Tab-separated table of C-alpha atoms in Angstrom:
chain	number	residue	atom	x	y	z
C	1	MET	CA	46.264	-38.600	104.350
C	2	GLN	CA	43.157	-37.796	102.053
C	3	ASN	CA	39.996	-35.742	102.701
C	4	SER	CA	36.784	-37.539	102.163
C	5	GLU	CA	35.187	-37.179	98.726
C	6	LEU	CA	32.306	-34.941	98.044
C	7	LYS	CA	29.339	-36.234	96.060
C	8	ILE	CA	26.848	-33.836	94.407
C	9	GLY	CA	24.258	-35.211	92.100
C	10	ASP	CA	25.960	-37.953	89.963
C	11	LYS	CA	29.350	-36.624	90.376
C	12	ILE	CA	32.234	-37.292	92.923
C	13	PHE	CA	34.891	-34.467	93.673
C	14	THR	CA	38.125	-34.980	95.329
C	15	SER	CA	38.748	-31.234	95.368
C	16	ARG	CA	36.393	-29.015	97.483
C	17	LEU	CA	37.549	-25.859	95.797
C	18	PHE	CA	35.240	-24.803	93.125
C	19	THR	CA	36.320	-21.850	90.963
C	20	GLY	CA	34.930	-19.139	88.550
C	21	THR	CA	36.329	-18.064	85.426
C	22	GLY	CA	35.522	-14.455	85.620
C	23	LYS	CA	37.935	-11.419	85.729
C	24	PHE	CA	41.172	-13.243	84.859
C	25	SER	CA	43.370	-10.772	82.579
C	26	SER	CA	43.793	-13.446	79.955
C	27	SER	CA	42.349	-16.868	79.240
C	28	ALA	CA	45.606	-18.444	79.227
C	29	LEU	CA	46.327	-17.202	82.764
C	30	MET	CA	42.768	-18.441	83.678
C	31	GLU	CA	43.544	-21.828	82.418
C	32	GLU	CA	46.820	-22.030	84.276
C	33	ALA	CA	45.349	-20.847	87.493
C	34	LEU	CA	42.404	-23.159	87.306
C	35	LEU	CA	44.799	-26.164	86.767
C	36	ALA	CA	46.938	-25.095	89.718
C	37	SER	CA	43.743	-24.878	91.852
C	38	GLY	CA	42.973	-28.520	91.435
C	39	SER	CA	39.352	-27.552	90.840
C	40	GLU	CA	36.972	-30.066	89.281
C	41	LEU	CA	34.070	-27.706	88.947
C	42	VAL	CA	34.361	-24.555	86.978
C	43	THR	CA	31.710	-21.910	86.315
C	44	VAL	CA	31.105	-20.169	83.130
C	45	ALA	CA	28.664	-17.469	82.275
C	46	LEU	CA	26.655	-17.023	78.991
C	47	LYS	CA	26.578	-14.126	76.748
C	48	ARG	CA	24.851	-13.251	73.363
C	49	VAL	CA	27.150	-13.867	70.418
C	50	ASP	CA	28.389	-10.799	68.550
C	51	ALA	CA	28.215	-12.040	64.912
C	52	GLN	CA	30.689	-9.297	63.779
C	53	ASN	CA	33.278	-10.257	66.309
C	54	HIS	CA	34.131	-13.710	67.100
C	55	GLU	CA	36.056	-13.611	70.447
C	56	ASP	CA	38.230	-15.959	72.125
C	57	ASP	CA	36.602	-19.455	72.718
C	58	ILE	CA	36.726	-20.014	76.412
C	59	LEU	CA	36.039	-23.807	75.972
C	60	LYS	CA	39.206	-24.339	74.353
C	61	HIS	CA	40.848	-23.377	77.726
C	62	LEU	CA	38.567	-25.414	79.775
C	63	ALA	CA	38.933	-28.631	77.711
C	64	HIS	CA	40.699	-30.645	80.600
C	65	PRO	CA	39.096	-33.914	81.694
C	66	GLN	CA	39.105	-32.784	85.479
C	67	PHE	CA	37.077	-29.686	84.825
C	68	ASN	CA	33.226	-30.124	84.960
C	69	LEU	CA	31.311	-27.095	83.796
C	70	LEU	CA	28.871	-25.277	85.786
C	71	PRO	CA	26.963	-22.608	83.656
C	72	ASN	CA	25.497	-20.020	85.600
C	73	THR	CA	22.381	-17.754	84.830
C	74	SER	CA	24.129	-14.476	85.580
C	75	GLY	CA	22.303	-11.624	84.060
C	76	VAL	CA	18.874	-12.843	84.465
C	77	ARG	CA	16.273	-10.966	86.689
C	78	THR	CA	13.337	-13.440	87.052
C	79	ALA	CA	12.463	-16.974	87.410
C	80	LYS	CA	11.179	-17.052	83.832
C	81	GLU	CA	14.423	-15.631	82.521
C	82	ALA	CA	16.369	-18.066	84.414
C	83	VAL	CA	14.508	-21.060	83.125
C	84	PHE	CA	15.134	-19.792	79.674
C	85	ALA	CA	18.888	-19.197	80.483
C	86	ALA	CA	19.204	-22.746	81.953
C	87	GLN	CA	17.766	-24.293	78.777
C	88	MET	CA	20.109	-22.241	76.558
C	89	ALA	CA	23.105	-23.338	78.908
C	90	ARG	CA	22.141	-27.041	78.788
C	91	GLU	CA	21.903	-26.822	75.102
C	92	ALA	CA	25.286	-24.936	74.590
C	93	LEU	CA	27.418	-26.941	77.221
C	94	GLU	CA	25.733	-30.480	77.156
C	95	THR	CA	25.380	-30.489	80.821
C	96	ASN	CA	22.305	-30.305	83.005
C	97	TRP	CA	24.287	-28.708	85.970
C	98	LEU	CA	23.391	-25.210	86.647
C	99	LYS	CA	24.281	-22.575	89.038
C	100	LEU	CA	21.107	-20.674	89.323
C	101	GLU	CA	21.705	-17.012	90.278
C	102	ILE	CA	19.054	-14.383	89.970
C	103	HIS	CA	20.314	-10.877	91.264
C	104	PRO	CA	18.186	-8.222	89.700
C	105	ASP	CA	20.140	-5.213	91.330
C	106	PRO	CA	23.554	-4.667	89.712
C	107	LYS	CA	24.842	-2.531	92.570
C	108	TYR	CA	24.931	-5.201	95.384
C	109	LEU	CA	24.343	-8.308	93.187
C	110	LEU	CA	22.110	-9.755	96.045
C	111	PRO	CA	20.210	-12.860	94.936
C	112	ASP	CA	16.332	-12.612	94.648
C	113	PRO	CA	15.121	-15.312	97.052
C	114	ILE	CA	11.504	-15.471	95.642
C	115	GLU	CA	12.552	-15.675	91.915
C	116	THR	CA	15.246	-18.155	92.869
C	117	LEU	CA	12.851	-20.618	94.783
C	118	LYS	CA	10.425	-20.397	91.964
C	119	ALA	CA	12.935	-21.021	89.210
C	120	ALA	CA	14.611	-23.833	91.330
C	121	GLU	CA	11.403	-25.808	91.622
C	122	GLU	CA	10.723	-25.581	87.881
C	123	LEU	CA	14.280	-26.454	86.976
C	124	VAL	CA	14.460	-29.458	89.141
C	125	LYS	CA	11.113	-30.766	87.446
C	126	LEU	CA	12.978	-30.175	84.035
C	127	GLY	CA	15.751	-32.407	85.258
C	128	PHE	CA	18.488	-29.917	85.969
C	129	ILE	CA	20.892	-30.500	88.865
C	130	VAL	CA	20.332	-27.045	90.519
C	131	LEU	CA	22.905	-25.299	92.647
C	132	PRO	CA	21.317	-21.964	93.793
C	133	TYR	CA	23.321	-18.936	94.664
C	134	VAL	CA	21.481	-17.488	97.795
C	135	HIS	CA	21.725	-15.299	100.750
C	136	ALA	CA	22.873	-17.000	103.934
C	137	ASP	CA	19.315	-17.581	104.694
C	138	PRO	CA	18.718	-20.960	106.581
C	139	VAL	CA	14.794	-20.845	105.926
C	140	LEU	CA	15.432	-20.313	102.224
C	141	CYS	CA	18.120	-22.877	102.105
C	142	LYS	CA	15.525	-25.494	103.617
C	143	ARG	CA	12.780	-24.461	101.279
C	144	LEU	CA	15.339	-25.039	98.260
C	145	GLU	CA	16.305	-28.486	99.690
C	146	GLU	CA	12.531	-29.394	99.825
C	147	VAL	CA	12.141	-28.601	95.979
C	148	GLY	CA	14.973	-30.788	95.268
C	149	VAL	CA	18.122	-28.789	94.636
C	150	ALA	CA	21.368	-30.658	94.634
C	151	ALA	CA	23.282	-28.236	96.848
C	152	VAL	CA	22.856	-24.623	98.215
C	153	MET	CA	25.464	-22.034	97.660
C	154	PRO	CA	24.923	-19.266	100.255
C	155	LEU	CA	27.021	-16.115	100.245
C	156	GLY	CA	29.720	-15.305	102.732
C	157	SER	CA	29.517	-11.567	101.820
C	158	PRO	CA	28.547	-9.780	98.551
C	159	ILE	CA	29.930	-11.061	95.222
C	160	GLY	CA	33.406	-9.833	94.624
C	161	SER	CA	33.614	-7.965	97.848
C	162	ASN	CA	36.422	-10.146	99.356
C	163	LYS	CA	35.155	-9.434	102.819
C	164	GLY	CA	34.934	-13.081	103.873
C	165	LEU	CA	32.267	-14.847	106.020
C	166	ARG	CA	30.288	-11.810	107.201
C	167	ALA	CA	27.285	-14.110	107.262
C	168	LYS	CA	29.142	-16.587	109.502
C	169	ASP	CA	26.370	-17.045	112.052
C	170	PHE	CA	23.776	-17.912	109.463
C	171	LEU	CA	26.164	-20.085	107.468
C	172	GLU	CA	26.605	-22.225	110.663
C	173	ILE	CA	22.991	-22.664	110.981
C	174	ILE	CA	22.633	-23.754	107.342
C	175	ILE	CA	25.532	-26.054	107.630
C	176	ALA	CA	24.011	-27.514	110.792
C	177	GLN	CA	20.522	-28.256	109.256
C	178	SER	CA	21.262	-28.868	105.496
C	179	LYS	CA	20.755	-32.287	104.195
C	180	VAL	CA	22.343	-31.206	100.824
C	181	SER	CA	25.746	-29.969	100.155
C	182	VAL	CA	26.546	-26.458	101.351
C	183	ILE	CA	28.905	-24.615	99.069
C	184	VAL	CA	30.027	-21.136	100.378
C	185	ASP	CA	29.924	-18.928	97.463
C	186	ALA	CA	30.857	-15.220	97.108
C	187	GLY	CA	32.965	-12.813	99.237
C	188	ILE	CA	35.727	-15.325	99.920
C	189	GLY	CA	38.765	-12.950	99.580
C	190	ALA	CA	41.650	-14.827	101.201
C	191	PRO	CA	42.641	-18.469	101.713
C	192	SER	CA	41.918	-17.946	105.387
C	193	HIS	CA	38.317	-17.299	104.690
C	194	ALA	CA	38.083	-20.453	102.759
C	195	ALA	CA	39.855	-22.422	105.449
C	196	GLU	CA	37.233	-21.012	108.038
C	197	ALA	CA	34.443	-22.121	105.823
C	198	MET	CA	35.843	-25.471	105.591
C	199	GLU	CA	36.576	-25.807	109.236
C	200	MET	CA	32.928	-24.876	110.028
C	201	GLY	CA	31.790	-27.858	108.001
C	202	ALA	CA	31.003	-26.336	104.565
C	203	ASP	CA	31.242	-28.947	101.852
C	204	ALA	CA	32.927	-26.861	99.307
C	205	VAL	CA	33.698	-23.250	98.654
C	206	LEU	CA	33.465	-21.230	95.267
C	207	VAL	CA	36.172	-18.776	94.697
C	208	ASN	CA	36.624	-16.537	91.726
C	209	THR	CA	37.591	-12.897	92.228
C	210	ALA	CA	40.283	-13.548	94.976
C	211	ILE	CA	42.279	-15.814	92.638
C	212	ALA	CA	41.614	-13.927	89.370
C	213	VAL	CA	42.690	-10.492	90.414
C	214	ALA	CA	45.504	-11.489	92.687
C	215	GLY	CA	48.933	-10.330	91.805
C	216	ASP	CA	49.954	-13.931	90.982
C	217	PRO	CA	46.691	-15.836	90.202
C	218	VAL	CA	48.461	-19.078	89.833
C	219	ARG	CA	50.241	-18.916	93.356
C	220	MET	CA	46.935	-17.723	94.874
C	221	ALA	CA	45.116	-20.591	93.327
C	222	VAL	CA	47.601	-23.045	94.985
C	223	ALA	CA	47.102	-20.996	98.358
C	224	PHE	CA	43.506	-21.655	98.033
C	225	ARG	CA	43.847	-25.237	97.200
C	226	LYS	CA	46.048	-25.684	100.368
C	227	ALA	CA	43.638	-23.684	102.390
C	228	VAL	CA	40.581	-25.730	101.556
C	229	GLU	CA	42.414	-28.954	101.922
C	230	ALA	CA	43.640	-27.841	105.383
C	231	GLY	CA	40.254	-26.452	106.524
C	232	ARG	CA	38.558	-29.747	105.594
C	233	MET	CA	41.184	-31.799	107.053
C	234	ALA	CA	40.833	-29.900	110.260
C	235	TYR	CA	36.988	-30.374	110.195
C	236	GLU	CA	37.365	-34.208	109.621
C	237	ALA	CA	39.831	-34.234	112.466
C	238	LYS	CA	37.408	-32.505	114.838
C	239	LEU	CA	38.692	-29.300	116.083
C	240	ALA	CA	39.297	-28.745	119.862
C	241	LYS	CA	36.434	-26.588	121.381
C	242	PRO	CA	37.179	-23.043	122.274
C	243	SER	CA	36.872	-22.317	126.077
C	244	GLY	CA	36.282	-19.191	128.175
C	245	LEU	CA	39.035	-20.313	130.711
C	246	ALA	CA	42.695	-20.847	130.145
C	247	MET	CA	43.494	-24.563	129.970
C	248	ALA	CA	47.074	-25.512	130.495
C	249	SER	CA	48.872	-27.467	127.891
C	250	SER	CA	51.845	-28.078	130.053
C	251	PRO	CA	51.967	-29.531	133.624
C	252	LEU	CA	51.363	-26.922	136.297
C	253	THR	CA	53.966	-28.217	138.600
C	254	ALA	CA	55.706	-24.828	139.699
C	255	PHE	CA	58.995	-26.518	139.655
C	256	LEU	CA	61.059	-23.284	139.547
C	257	GLU	CA	59.797	-22.289	143.154
C	258	GLU	CA	60.113	-25.647	144.607
C	259	GLU	CA	62.962	-26.215	147.010
O	1	MET	CA	14.021	-12.282	54.544
O	2	GLU	CA	14.772	-10.009	57.641
O	3	LEU	CA	15.371	-11.435	61.005
O	4	ILE	CA	16.340	-9.987	64.227
O	5	VAL	CA	19.493	-11.751	65.509
O	6	ASN	CA	20.540	-10.701	69.033
O	7	ASN	CA	18.787	-7.481	68.568
O	8	LYS	CA	20.352	-6.617	65.453
O	9	THR	CA	18.572	-6.814	61.820
O	10	GLU	CA	19.980	-9.540	59.589
O	11	LYS	CA	19.150	-10.247	55.974
O	12	LEU	CA	19.109	-14.145	55.283
O	13	GLN	CA	20.560	-14.603	51.852
O	14	ASN	CA	19.607	-18.185	51.112
O	15	GLY	CA	16.370	-20.043	51.842
O	16	ASN	CA	14.523	-19.936	55.095
O	17	LYS	CA	16.328	-22.601	57.366
O	18	LEU	CA	17.788	-21.771	60.776
O	19	SER	CA	20.861	-23.514	59.659
O	20	ALA	CA	21.249	-21.292	56.623
O	21	MET	CA	21.232	-18.207	59.102
O	22	LEU	CA	23.888	-19.811	61.250
O	23	LEU	CA	26.087	-20.686	58.339
O	24	GLN	CA	25.790	-17.120	57.083
O	25	LEU	CA	27.035	-15.870	60.520
O	26	ASN	CA	29.852	-18.445	60.501
O	27	LEU	CA	28.481	-19.962	63.637
O	28	LEU	CA	27.078	-23.311	62.220
O	29	ASP	CA	30.181	-25.369	63.375
O	30	LYS	CA	31.044	-23.314	66.319
O	31	ARG	CA	30.927	-25.442	69.506
O	32	GLY	CA	29.220	-24.055	72.640
O	33	ILE	CA	26.561	-22.313	70.844
O	34	ALA	CA	22.922	-22.328	71.723
O	35	VAL	CA	20.089	-20.948	69.682
O	36	ALA	CA	16.446	-19.847	70.476
O	37	VAL	CA	13.904	-18.602	67.999
O	38	ASN	CA	11.159	-16.436	69.667
O	39	ASN	CA	12.524	-17.393	73.116
O	40	ALA	CA	12.025	-21.105	72.296
O	41	VAL	CA	15.359	-23.309	72.491
O	42	ILE	CA	16.043	-25.048	69.144
O	43	SER	CA	18.114	-28.116	69.629
O	44	LYS	CA	21.153	-28.463	67.412
O	45	PRO	CA	19.750	-31.669	65.422
O	46	ASP	CA	16.749	-29.500	64.507
O	47	TRP	CA	18.726	-26.468	63.170
O	48	GLU	CA	18.815	-28.083	59.550
O	49	GLU	CA	15.103	-28.454	59.296
O	50	PHE	CA	13.785	-25.393	61.322
O	51	GLU	CA	11.944	-22.839	59.025
O	52	LEU	CA	12.301	-19.185	60.009
O	53	LYS	CA	9.570	-16.583	59.240
O	54	GLU	CA	10.015	-12.888	58.696
O	55	ASN	CA	11.031	-10.888	61.745
O	56	ASP	CA	11.780	-14.049	63.741
O	57	LYS	CA	13.738	-13.209	66.780
O	58	ILE	CA	16.703	-15.209	66.986
O	59	THR	CA	18.846	-15.473	70.244
O	60	ILE	CA	22.395	-16.978	70.071
O	61	ILE	CA	24.497	-17.354	73.146
O	62	ARG	CA	27.820	-18.744	73.995
O	63	PRO	CA	29.961	-19.322	77.165
O	64	THR	CA	32.123	-16.705	78.435
O	65	GLN	CA	34.157	-15.943	81.668
O	66	GLY	CA	32.013	-15.676	84.784
O	67	GLY	CA	31.903	-16.664	88.372
């Protein structure tokens, strides 16, 4: 029994678990965990080359046909910097897909909504498939949809916090009214959080820290894969509604007392 | 000529082409590299012909781990 496929831009995904590549203790472990996760969309960051010190080539570890790369603009503080980073990313990785993230404050890494909207509008015009990382702000997500982003990526809770869906009430509104895909990004710390997001009707989740820093990242990747599949399947199967009153699931013929 | 490459001063030994600078830095054949000169992205097919000027600011990036 298969879940429905997810289409974003020109790509079709069978896995609704997107993954980041940060914080793994080694590139080999990253590769193994990402393969185990079943992920088909994998984020990468950009950094300045150190000409004296040629480090490990991450692309070597991501050279699998199922991995589509999603470069991010982490490190930029303004829309102008984001557009420059996007153009560099497109050049470096030969993809017009972009995770737009503008978080000027390193302490909480919260995305700047004004710069993000400005950058998204310009990047869409430049032909990018834009997936913006945003606060769980339904109004902002609508505005981003209007300027032509391919999906929105609202946070569950702050990046790397592992706190789960603290923004749940607002994520529900975003999911209810969005015409583009909703990918819950940031804060997902456990497979149960991922399953919860999927049961709510999120189209996908993006997980990085929770897999990368787990005691066994490969097993954790599998756990997330199963949770995302289960959560999506539950959503498609239509969950039973919660009720304020008890509802018997067995017949209430009190047969023990009957003579 | 002197150039600023990723905020460090580099002396270009041969000619004035961007490709010569990248060759000198052992980056010419490296995959996943993007280059900008004075904040304008220069596409790979143009590296060979692009002429640098004294004190041009070159930015070279590559992908790395990130979420």
